[in-house]
Short mmCIF file of C-alpha atoms and ligand atoms in Angstrom, two decimals:
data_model
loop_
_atom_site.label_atom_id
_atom_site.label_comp_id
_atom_site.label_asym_id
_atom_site.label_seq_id
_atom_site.Cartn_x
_atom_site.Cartn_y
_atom_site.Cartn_z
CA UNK A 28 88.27 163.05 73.23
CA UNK A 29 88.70 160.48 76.18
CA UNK A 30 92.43 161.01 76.62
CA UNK A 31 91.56 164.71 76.89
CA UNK A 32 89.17 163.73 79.45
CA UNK A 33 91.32 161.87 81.39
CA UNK A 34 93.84 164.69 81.87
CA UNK A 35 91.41 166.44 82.85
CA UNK A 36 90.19 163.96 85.28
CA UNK A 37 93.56 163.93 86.17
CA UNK A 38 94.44 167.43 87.24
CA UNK A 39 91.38 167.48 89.32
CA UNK A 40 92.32 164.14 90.83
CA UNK A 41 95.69 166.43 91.80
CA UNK A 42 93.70 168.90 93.84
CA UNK A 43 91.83 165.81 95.19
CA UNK A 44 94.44 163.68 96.64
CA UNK A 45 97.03 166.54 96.66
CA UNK A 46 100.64 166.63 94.94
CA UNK A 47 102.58 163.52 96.54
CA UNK A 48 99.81 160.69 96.46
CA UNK A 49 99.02 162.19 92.47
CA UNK A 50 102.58 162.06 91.38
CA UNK A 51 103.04 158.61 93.40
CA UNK A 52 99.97 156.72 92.11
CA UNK A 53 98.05 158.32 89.49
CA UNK A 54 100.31 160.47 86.86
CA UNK A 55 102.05 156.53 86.42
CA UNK A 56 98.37 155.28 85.34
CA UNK A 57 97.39 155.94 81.45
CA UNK A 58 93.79 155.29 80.23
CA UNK A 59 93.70 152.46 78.00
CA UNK A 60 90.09 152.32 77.09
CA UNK A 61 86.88 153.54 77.91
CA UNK A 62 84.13 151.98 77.23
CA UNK A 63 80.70 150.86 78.76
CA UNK A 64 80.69 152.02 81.91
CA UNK A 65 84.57 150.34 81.79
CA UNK A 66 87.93 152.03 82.29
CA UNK A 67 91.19 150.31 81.56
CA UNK A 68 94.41 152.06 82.58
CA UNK A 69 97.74 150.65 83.13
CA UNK A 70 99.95 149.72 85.70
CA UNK A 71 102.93 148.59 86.66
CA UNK A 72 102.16 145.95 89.23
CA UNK A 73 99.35 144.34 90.34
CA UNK A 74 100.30 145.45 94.05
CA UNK A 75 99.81 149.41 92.24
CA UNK A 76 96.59 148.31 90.50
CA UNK A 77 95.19 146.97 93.91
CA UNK A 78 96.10 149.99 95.86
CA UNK A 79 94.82 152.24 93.31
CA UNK A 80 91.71 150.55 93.51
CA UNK A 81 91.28 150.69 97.01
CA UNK A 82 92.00 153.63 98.26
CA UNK A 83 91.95 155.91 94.98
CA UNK A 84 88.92 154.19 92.98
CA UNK A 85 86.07 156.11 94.24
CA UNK A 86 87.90 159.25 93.51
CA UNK A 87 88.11 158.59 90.42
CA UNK A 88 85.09 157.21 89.15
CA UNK A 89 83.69 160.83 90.83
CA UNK A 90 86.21 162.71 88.71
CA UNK A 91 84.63 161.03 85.42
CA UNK A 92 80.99 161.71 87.17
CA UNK A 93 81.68 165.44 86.91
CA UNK A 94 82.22 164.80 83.38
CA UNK A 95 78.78 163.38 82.51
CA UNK A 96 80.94 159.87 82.21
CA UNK A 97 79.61 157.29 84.34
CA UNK A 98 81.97 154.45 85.30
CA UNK A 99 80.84 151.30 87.00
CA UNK A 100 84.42 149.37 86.66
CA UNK A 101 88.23 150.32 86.80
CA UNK A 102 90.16 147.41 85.49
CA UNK A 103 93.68 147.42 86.06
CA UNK A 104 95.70 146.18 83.16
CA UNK A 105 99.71 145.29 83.82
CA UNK A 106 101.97 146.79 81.26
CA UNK A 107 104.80 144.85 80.11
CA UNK A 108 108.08 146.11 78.74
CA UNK A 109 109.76 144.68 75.51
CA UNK A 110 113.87 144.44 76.54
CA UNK A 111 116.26 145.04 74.08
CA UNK A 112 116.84 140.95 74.55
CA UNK A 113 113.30 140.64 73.51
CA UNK A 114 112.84 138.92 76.87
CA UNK A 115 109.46 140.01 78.05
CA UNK A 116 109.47 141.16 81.64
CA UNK A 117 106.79 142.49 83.60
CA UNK A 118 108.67 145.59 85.37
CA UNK A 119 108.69 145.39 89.15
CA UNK A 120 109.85 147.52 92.00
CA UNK A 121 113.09 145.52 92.60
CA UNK A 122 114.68 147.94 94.11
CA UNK A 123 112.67 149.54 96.44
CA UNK A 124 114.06 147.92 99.72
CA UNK A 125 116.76 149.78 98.92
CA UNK A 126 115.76 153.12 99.27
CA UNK A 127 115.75 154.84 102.28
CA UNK A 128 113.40 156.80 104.62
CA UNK A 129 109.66 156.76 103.51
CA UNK A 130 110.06 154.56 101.10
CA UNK A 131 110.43 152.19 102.73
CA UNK A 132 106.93 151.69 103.67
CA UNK A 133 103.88 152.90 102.20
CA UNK A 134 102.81 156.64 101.01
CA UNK A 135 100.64 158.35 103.55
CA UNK A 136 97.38 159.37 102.71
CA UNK A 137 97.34 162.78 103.52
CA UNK A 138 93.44 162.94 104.10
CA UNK A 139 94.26 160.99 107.73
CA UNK A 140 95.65 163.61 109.81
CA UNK A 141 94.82 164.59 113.04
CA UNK A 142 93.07 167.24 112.25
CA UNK A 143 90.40 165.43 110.05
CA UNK A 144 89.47 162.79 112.87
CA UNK A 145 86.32 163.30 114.56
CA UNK A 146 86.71 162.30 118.19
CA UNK A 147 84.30 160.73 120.43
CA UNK A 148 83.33 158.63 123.61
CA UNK A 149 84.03 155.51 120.84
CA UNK A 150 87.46 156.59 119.83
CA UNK A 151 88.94 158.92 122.66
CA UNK A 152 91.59 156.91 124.61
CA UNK A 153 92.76 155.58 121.14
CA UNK A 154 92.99 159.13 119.73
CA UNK A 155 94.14 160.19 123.46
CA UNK A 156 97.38 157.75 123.28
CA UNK A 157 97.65 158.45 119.34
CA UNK A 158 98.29 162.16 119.89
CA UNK A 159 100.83 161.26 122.70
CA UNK A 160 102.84 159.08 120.13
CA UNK A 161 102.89 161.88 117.62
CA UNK A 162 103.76 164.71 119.93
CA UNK A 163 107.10 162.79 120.39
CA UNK A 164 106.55 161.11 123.13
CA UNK A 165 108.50 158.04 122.56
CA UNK A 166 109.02 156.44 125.75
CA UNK A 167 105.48 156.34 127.01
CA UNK A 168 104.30 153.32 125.91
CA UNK A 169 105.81 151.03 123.81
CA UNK A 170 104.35 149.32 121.75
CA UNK A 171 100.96 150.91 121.30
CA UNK A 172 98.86 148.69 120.34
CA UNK A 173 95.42 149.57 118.67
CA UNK A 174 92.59 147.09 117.74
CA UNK A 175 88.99 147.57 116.36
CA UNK A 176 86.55 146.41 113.72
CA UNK A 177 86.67 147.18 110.26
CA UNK A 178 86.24 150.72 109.40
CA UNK A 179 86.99 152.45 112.75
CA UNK A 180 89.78 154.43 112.20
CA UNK A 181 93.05 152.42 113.07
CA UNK A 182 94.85 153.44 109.73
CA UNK A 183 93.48 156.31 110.03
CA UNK A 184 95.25 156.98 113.33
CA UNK A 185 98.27 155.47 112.25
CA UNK A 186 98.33 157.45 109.37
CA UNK A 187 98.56 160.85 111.27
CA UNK A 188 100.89 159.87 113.72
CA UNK A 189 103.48 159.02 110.91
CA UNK A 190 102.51 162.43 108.94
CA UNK A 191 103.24 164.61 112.10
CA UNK A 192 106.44 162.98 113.19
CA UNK A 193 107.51 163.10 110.00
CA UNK A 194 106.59 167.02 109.78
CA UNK A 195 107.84 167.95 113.59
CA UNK A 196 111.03 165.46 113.83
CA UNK A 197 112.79 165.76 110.33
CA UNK A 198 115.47 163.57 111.76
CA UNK A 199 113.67 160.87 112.89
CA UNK A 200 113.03 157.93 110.23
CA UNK A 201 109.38 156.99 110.68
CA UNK A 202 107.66 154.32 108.35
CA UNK A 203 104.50 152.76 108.20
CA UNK A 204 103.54 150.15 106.11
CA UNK A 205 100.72 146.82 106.37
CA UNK A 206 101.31 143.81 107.72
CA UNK A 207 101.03 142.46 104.10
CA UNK A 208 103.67 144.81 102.37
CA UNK A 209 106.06 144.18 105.75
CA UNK A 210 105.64 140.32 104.07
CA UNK A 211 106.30 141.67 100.38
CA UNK A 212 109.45 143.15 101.63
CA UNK A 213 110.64 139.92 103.10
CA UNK A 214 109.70 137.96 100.15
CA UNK A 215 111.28 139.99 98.07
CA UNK A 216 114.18 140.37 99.66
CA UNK A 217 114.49 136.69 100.08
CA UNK A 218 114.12 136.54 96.55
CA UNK A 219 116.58 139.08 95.50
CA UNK A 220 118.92 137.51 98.28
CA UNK A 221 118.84 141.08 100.15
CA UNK A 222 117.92 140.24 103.20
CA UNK A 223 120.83 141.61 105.21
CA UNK A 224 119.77 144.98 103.41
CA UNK A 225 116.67 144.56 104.28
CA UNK A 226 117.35 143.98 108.21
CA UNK A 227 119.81 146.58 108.55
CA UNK A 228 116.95 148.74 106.92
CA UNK A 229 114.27 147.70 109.66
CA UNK A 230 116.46 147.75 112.40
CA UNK A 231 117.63 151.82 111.46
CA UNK A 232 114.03 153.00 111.42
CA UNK A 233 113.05 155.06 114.76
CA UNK A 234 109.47 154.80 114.72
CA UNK A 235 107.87 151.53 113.08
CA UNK A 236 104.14 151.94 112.12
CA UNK A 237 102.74 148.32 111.36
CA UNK A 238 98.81 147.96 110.58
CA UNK A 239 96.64 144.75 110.04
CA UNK A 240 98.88 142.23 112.21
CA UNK A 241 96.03 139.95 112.09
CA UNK A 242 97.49 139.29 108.32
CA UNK A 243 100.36 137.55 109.54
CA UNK A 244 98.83 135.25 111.64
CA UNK A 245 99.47 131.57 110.38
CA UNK A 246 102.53 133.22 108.10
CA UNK A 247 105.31 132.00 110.44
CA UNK A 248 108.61 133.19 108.62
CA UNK A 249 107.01 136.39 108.08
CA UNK A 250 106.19 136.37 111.78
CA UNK A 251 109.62 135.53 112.55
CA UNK A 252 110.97 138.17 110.91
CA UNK A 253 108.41 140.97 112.04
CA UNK A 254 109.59 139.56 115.42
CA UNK A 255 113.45 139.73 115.38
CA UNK A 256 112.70 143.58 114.07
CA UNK A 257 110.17 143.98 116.66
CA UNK A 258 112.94 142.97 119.62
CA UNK A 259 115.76 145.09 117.96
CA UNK A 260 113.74 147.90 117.85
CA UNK A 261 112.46 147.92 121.60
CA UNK A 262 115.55 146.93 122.77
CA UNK A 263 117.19 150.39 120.89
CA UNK A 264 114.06 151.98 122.39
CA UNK A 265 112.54 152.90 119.38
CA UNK A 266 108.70 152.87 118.92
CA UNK A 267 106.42 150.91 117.95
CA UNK A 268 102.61 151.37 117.02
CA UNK A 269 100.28 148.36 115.93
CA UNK A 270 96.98 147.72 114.67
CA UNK A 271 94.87 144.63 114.31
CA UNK A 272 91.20 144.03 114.18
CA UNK A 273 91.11 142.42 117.61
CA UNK A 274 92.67 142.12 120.74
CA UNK A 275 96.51 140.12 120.55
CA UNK A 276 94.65 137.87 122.60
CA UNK A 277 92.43 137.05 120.01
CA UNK A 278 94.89 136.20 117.07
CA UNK A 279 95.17 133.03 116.34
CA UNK A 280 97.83 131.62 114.85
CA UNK A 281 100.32 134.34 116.36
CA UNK A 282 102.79 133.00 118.11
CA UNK A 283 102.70 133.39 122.02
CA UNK A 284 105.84 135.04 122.37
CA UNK A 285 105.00 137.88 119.82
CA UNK A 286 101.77 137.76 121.90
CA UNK A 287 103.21 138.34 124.68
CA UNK A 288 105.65 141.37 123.36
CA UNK A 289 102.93 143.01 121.76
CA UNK A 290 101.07 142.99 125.03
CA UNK A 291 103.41 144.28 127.31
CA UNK A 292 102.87 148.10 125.94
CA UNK A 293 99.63 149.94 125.78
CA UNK A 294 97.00 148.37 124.54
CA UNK A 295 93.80 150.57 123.10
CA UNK A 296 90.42 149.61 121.65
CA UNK A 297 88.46 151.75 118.95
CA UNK A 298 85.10 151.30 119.99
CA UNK A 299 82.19 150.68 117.33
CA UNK A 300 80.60 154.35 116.53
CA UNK A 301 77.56 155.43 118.50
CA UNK A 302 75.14 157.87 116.73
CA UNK A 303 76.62 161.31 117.78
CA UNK A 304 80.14 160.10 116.20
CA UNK A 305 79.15 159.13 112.91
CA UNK A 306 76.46 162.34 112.83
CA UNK A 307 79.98 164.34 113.24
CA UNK A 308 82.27 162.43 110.77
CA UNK A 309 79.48 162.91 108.11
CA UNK A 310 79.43 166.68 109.12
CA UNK A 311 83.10 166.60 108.93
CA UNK A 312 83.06 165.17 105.40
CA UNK A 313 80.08 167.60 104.08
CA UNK A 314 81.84 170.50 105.14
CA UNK A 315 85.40 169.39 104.10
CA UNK A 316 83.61 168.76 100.45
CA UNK A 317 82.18 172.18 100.24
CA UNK A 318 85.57 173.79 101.22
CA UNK A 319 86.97 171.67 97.76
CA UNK A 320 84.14 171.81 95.37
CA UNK A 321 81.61 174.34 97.15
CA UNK A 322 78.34 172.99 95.67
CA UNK A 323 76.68 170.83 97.74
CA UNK A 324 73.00 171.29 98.90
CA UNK A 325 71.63 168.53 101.77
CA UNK A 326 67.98 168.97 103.04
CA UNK A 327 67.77 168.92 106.62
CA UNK A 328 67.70 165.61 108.46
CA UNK A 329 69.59 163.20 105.68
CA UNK A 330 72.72 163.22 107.60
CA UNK A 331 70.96 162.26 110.57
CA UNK A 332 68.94 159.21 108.86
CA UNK A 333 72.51 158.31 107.89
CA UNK A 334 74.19 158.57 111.29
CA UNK A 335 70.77 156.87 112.20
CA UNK A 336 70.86 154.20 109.80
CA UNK A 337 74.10 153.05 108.63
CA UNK A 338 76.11 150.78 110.86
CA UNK A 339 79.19 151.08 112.42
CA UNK A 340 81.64 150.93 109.92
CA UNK A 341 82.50 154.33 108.78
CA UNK A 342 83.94 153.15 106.10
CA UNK A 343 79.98 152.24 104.72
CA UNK A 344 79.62 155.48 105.97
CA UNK A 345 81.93 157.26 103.43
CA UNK A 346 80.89 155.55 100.66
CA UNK A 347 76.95 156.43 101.29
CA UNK A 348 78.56 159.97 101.20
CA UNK A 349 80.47 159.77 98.23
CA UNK A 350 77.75 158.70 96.45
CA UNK A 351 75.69 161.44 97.33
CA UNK A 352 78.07 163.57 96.41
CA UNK A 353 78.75 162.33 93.00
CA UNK A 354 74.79 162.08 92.79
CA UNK A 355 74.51 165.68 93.50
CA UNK A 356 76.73 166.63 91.21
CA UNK A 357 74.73 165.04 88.77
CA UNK A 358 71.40 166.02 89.43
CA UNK A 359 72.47 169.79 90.49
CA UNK A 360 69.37 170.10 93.06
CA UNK A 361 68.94 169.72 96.84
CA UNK A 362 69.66 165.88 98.03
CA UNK A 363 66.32 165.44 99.93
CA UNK A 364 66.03 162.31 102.33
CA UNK A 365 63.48 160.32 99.51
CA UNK A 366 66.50 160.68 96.83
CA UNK A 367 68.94 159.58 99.99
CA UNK A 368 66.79 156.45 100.53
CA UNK A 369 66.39 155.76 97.02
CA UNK A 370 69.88 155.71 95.67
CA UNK A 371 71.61 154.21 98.77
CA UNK A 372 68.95 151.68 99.42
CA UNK A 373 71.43 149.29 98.80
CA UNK A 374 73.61 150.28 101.70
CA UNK A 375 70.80 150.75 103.89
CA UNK A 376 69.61 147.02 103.67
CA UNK A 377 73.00 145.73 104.21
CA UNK A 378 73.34 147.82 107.36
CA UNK A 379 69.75 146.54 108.69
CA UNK A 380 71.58 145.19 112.21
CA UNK A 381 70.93 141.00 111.92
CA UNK A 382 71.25 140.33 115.35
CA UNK A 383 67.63 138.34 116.55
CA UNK A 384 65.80 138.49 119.67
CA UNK A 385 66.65 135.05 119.87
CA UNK A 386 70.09 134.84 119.78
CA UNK A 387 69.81 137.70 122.51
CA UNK A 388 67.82 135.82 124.41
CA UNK A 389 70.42 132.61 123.89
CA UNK A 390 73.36 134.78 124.81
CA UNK A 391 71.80 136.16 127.71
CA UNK A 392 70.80 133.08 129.05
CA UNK A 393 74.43 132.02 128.73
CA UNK A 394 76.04 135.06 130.11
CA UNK A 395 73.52 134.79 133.46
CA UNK A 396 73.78 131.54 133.59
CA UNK A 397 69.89 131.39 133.65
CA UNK A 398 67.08 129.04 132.05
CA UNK A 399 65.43 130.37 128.67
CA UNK A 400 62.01 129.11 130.34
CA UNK A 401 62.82 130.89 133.25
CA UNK A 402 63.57 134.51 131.30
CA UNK A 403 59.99 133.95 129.47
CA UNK A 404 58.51 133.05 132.81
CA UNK A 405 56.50 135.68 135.40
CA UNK A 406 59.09 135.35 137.67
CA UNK A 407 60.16 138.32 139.27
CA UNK A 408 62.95 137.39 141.63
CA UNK A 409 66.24 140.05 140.76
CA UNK A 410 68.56 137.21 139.96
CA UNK A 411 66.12 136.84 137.03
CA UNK A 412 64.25 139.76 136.62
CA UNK A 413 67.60 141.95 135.75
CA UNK A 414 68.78 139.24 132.84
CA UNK A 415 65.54 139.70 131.11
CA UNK A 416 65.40 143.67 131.48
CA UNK A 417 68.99 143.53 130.04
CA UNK A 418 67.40 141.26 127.13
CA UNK A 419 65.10 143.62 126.12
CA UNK A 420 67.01 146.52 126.15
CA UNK A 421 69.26 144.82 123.88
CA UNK A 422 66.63 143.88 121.97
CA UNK A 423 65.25 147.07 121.84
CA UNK A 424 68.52 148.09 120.51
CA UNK A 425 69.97 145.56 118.36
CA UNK A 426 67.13 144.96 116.22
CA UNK A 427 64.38 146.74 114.77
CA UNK A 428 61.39 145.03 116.92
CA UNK A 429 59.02 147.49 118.34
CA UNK A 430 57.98 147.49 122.40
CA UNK A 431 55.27 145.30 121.58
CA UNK A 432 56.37 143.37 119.34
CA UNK A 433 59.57 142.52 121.75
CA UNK A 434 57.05 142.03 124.67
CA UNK A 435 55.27 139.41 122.98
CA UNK A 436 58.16 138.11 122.56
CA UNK A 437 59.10 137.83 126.53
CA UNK A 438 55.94 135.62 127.47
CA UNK A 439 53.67 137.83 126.58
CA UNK A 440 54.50 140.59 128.26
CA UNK A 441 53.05 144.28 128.03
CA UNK A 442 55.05 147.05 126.03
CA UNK A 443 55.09 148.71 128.71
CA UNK A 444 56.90 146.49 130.43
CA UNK A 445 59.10 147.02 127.94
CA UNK A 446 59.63 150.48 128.39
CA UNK A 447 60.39 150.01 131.90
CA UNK A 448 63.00 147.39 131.36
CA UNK A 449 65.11 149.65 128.66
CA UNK A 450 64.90 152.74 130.99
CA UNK A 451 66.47 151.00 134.09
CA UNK A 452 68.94 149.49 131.86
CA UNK A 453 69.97 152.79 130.98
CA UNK A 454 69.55 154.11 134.17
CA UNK A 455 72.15 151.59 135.77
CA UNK A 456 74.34 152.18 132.87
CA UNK A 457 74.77 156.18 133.95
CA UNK A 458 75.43 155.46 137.46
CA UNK A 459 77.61 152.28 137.91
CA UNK A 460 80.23 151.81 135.09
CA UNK A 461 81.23 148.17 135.97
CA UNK A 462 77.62 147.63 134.11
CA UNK A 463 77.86 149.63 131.79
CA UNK A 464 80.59 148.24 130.62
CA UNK A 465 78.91 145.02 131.05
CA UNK A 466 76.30 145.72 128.81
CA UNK A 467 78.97 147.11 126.07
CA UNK A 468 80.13 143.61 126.15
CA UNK A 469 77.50 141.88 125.73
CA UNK A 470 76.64 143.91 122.76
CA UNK A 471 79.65 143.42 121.16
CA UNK A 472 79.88 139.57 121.52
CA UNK A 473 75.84 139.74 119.84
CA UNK A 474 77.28 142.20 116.57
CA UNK A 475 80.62 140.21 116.25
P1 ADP B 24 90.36 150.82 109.79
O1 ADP B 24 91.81 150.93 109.45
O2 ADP B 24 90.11 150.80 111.26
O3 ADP B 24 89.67 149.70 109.09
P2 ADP B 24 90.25 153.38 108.50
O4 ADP B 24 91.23 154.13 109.34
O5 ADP B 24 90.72 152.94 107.17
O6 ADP B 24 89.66 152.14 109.30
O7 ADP B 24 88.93 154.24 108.36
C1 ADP B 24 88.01 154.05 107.34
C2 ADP B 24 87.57 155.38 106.80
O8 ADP B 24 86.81 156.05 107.78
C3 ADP B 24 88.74 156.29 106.47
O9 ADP B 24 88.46 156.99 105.30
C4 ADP B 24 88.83 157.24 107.65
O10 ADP B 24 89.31 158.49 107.30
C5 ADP B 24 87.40 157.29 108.10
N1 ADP B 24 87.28 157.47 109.55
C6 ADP B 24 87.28 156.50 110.49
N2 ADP B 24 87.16 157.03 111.72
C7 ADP B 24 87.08 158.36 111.55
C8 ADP B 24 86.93 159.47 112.45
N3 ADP B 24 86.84 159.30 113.78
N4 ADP B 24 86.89 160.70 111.92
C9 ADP B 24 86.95 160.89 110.59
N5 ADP B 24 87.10 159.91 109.70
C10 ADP B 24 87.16 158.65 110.17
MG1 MG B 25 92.95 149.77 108.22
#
């Protein structure tokens, strides 16, 4: 009964994730057990069981939802092989530095592509200079280098540029791979004493695709390494696309030269999501889901309290999704904004923004250079008047304080005082950029 279940859950999983991540990462798997809310199923590696769970485990618990199973936990269990010697030996990948072309880095997802990336005022010069890459542009800039918070879309980018090279420029050896598995190589080849293989393999790769550089901050050999490839491969003009989750600046632990190279390309920031983005990646997933499974039924206004309420990670964002998918597939009705709140009230509390009007206030004070007394005070002079206007408009916009309640706040002051503040904020924003980029800033150092 469970193992035919699990085939089952296995050829939809095929439709799901499509042939070549299927036949890569799930057809190895077999179900051990299921039990409790619990499903076992083998791997080979831990590395496999990790990925699985990462970027396939969702799937896959929704595949079991369809069957009226419910599972809470995917363990990953590593299967052993008994040698003729009777030596046990886990069985590892040794090989695969030696292979050539894609695998030498990681599988693509073939969800990230182009097409499937909503683009907006957040994300356009990073999409902008993404497209340029992939359209075979290889001279442009070099490296690219993009950086942004968790959840923003880096691999995602990184992900289609690699699938449409790979589609439009058969010739042309493009891999991708983390940070982290660029490290496993090394080790491994270390370890297997293949490290000549694995050099001459790096260096003969036209377009290198290396996300999460933050990881090897601290890991100097690894660093090293990643650094001598990185020189051959400018040097032989070949390009290069990075990610990280900040600025190179703002690595520590990297070493100033690789700094220094990985500044002297392009360098492009995802922004966080604003409202009308993440209302248009949750349309994008809602309609993408009907085209696969064609029942879904959303009342009006839940994906706007989602786009509303969940922050800017759209990674939270996807996963208050998939739940309401699996959910509706369970209940078989219309997903109406009380059942929304109910079963993702979870995710909604961890999104509440924590920034406090007093930490604005601090920051501000800071930033202006002006006294806290003085911001609370009923001074109205500019040099202290536009600090505090800026103050409550972040207020009014990092936290969930009402007009009042954020005018009591500033000395006492009337909401409508308030009001007046956030409005001329915005108003300076819309005509002189400097500021608004000003103000961008500031509200990034307060939600970092
Ligand atoms: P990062 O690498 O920056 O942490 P990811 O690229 O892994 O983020 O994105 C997290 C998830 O959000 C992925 O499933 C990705 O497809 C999705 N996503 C992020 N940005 C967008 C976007 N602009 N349009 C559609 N999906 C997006
Ligand atoms: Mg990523």
């Amino acid at each position: 009964m469970t193992l035919k279940i699990w085939s089952q859950v296995c050829k939809n999983l095929e439709k799901s994730l499509g042939k070549n991540n299927y036949h890569t990462w799930i057809k190895p798997l077999s179900l051990i057990s299921l039990d409790k809310g619990k499903a076992v199923l083998s791997v080979k590696t831990r590395f496999q069981g990790d990925w699985i769970s990462r970027n396939y485990g969702d799937q896959i618990k929704i595949q079991f939802s369809k069957f009226g199973i419910e599972v809470f936990r995917l363990e990953f269990k590593i299967e052993t092989v008994i040698k003729a010697d009777n030596n046990v030996e886990k069985t590892e990948p040794k090989k695969i530095i030696l292979d050539r072309g894609s695998t030498l880095g990681a599988p693509l997802d073939k969800r990230f592509t182009f097409g499937r990336f909503v683009v907006g005022k957040p994300n356009e010069l990073a999409h902008a200079a993404a497209r340029r890459v992939a359209a075979g542009d290889l001279t442009a800039f070099n490296p690219l280098f993009l950086y942004g918070g968790v959840g923003l879309g880096k691999t995602h980018l990184m992900h289609a540029i690699a699938t449409e090279l790979r589609q439009n420029s058969l010739d042309l050896k493009v891999v991708y791979l983390s940070a982290e598995q660029f490290m496993y190589r090394f080790i491994q080849a270390l370890r297997d004493k293949q490290m000549m293989n694995f050099k001459e393999l790096f260096r003969s790769v036209d377009v290198l695709l290396v996300d999460d550089v933050q990881f090897m901050a601290g890991k100097d050999s690894t660093q090293d390494e990643f650094f001598h490839t990185f020189n051959a491969l400018i040097d032989q003009q070949k390009k290069i696309v990075i990610s990280a989750d900040r600025a190179p600046g703002e690595i520590n632990g990297l070493e100033d030269r690789i700094r220094s190279r990985l500044q002297c390309g392009l360098v492009v920031d995802l922004h966080p999501t604003d409202y009308e983005l993440r209302l248009g990646i949750l349309q994008e997933k809602v309609d993408n889901y009907r085209v696969q499974y064609n029942e879904l039924d959303i009342a009006k206004g839940v994906l706007e309290f989602l786009a509303q309420k969940i922050s800017t990670n759209v990674r939270v964002l996807e996963g208050a999704l998939t739940r309401l998918f699996a959910f509706s597939s369970l209940v078989g009705r219309q997903i109406t904004l009380e059942m929304a709140q109910e079963s993702l009230a979870d995710i909604l509390r961890a999104s509440d923004r924590k920034v406090t009007i007093d930490e604005i206030m601090r920051k501000i004070c800071d930033y202006y250079n002006v006294r806290m007394s003085d911001l609370l005070s009923p001074r109205r002079s500019r040099s202290i008047a536009r600090p505090r206007q800026m103050a409550m408009y972040l207020a009014k916009n990092l936290t969930s304080r009402s007009y009042p309640e954020i005018g009591r706040r500033f000395g006492n002051r009337d909401h409508t005082t308030v009001m007046h503040a956030v409005r001329k904020i915005e108003d300076l924003k819309s005509q002189d950029s400097q500021f608004s980029e000003d103000v961008e800033l500031l509200r990034r150092m307060l939600e970092a």
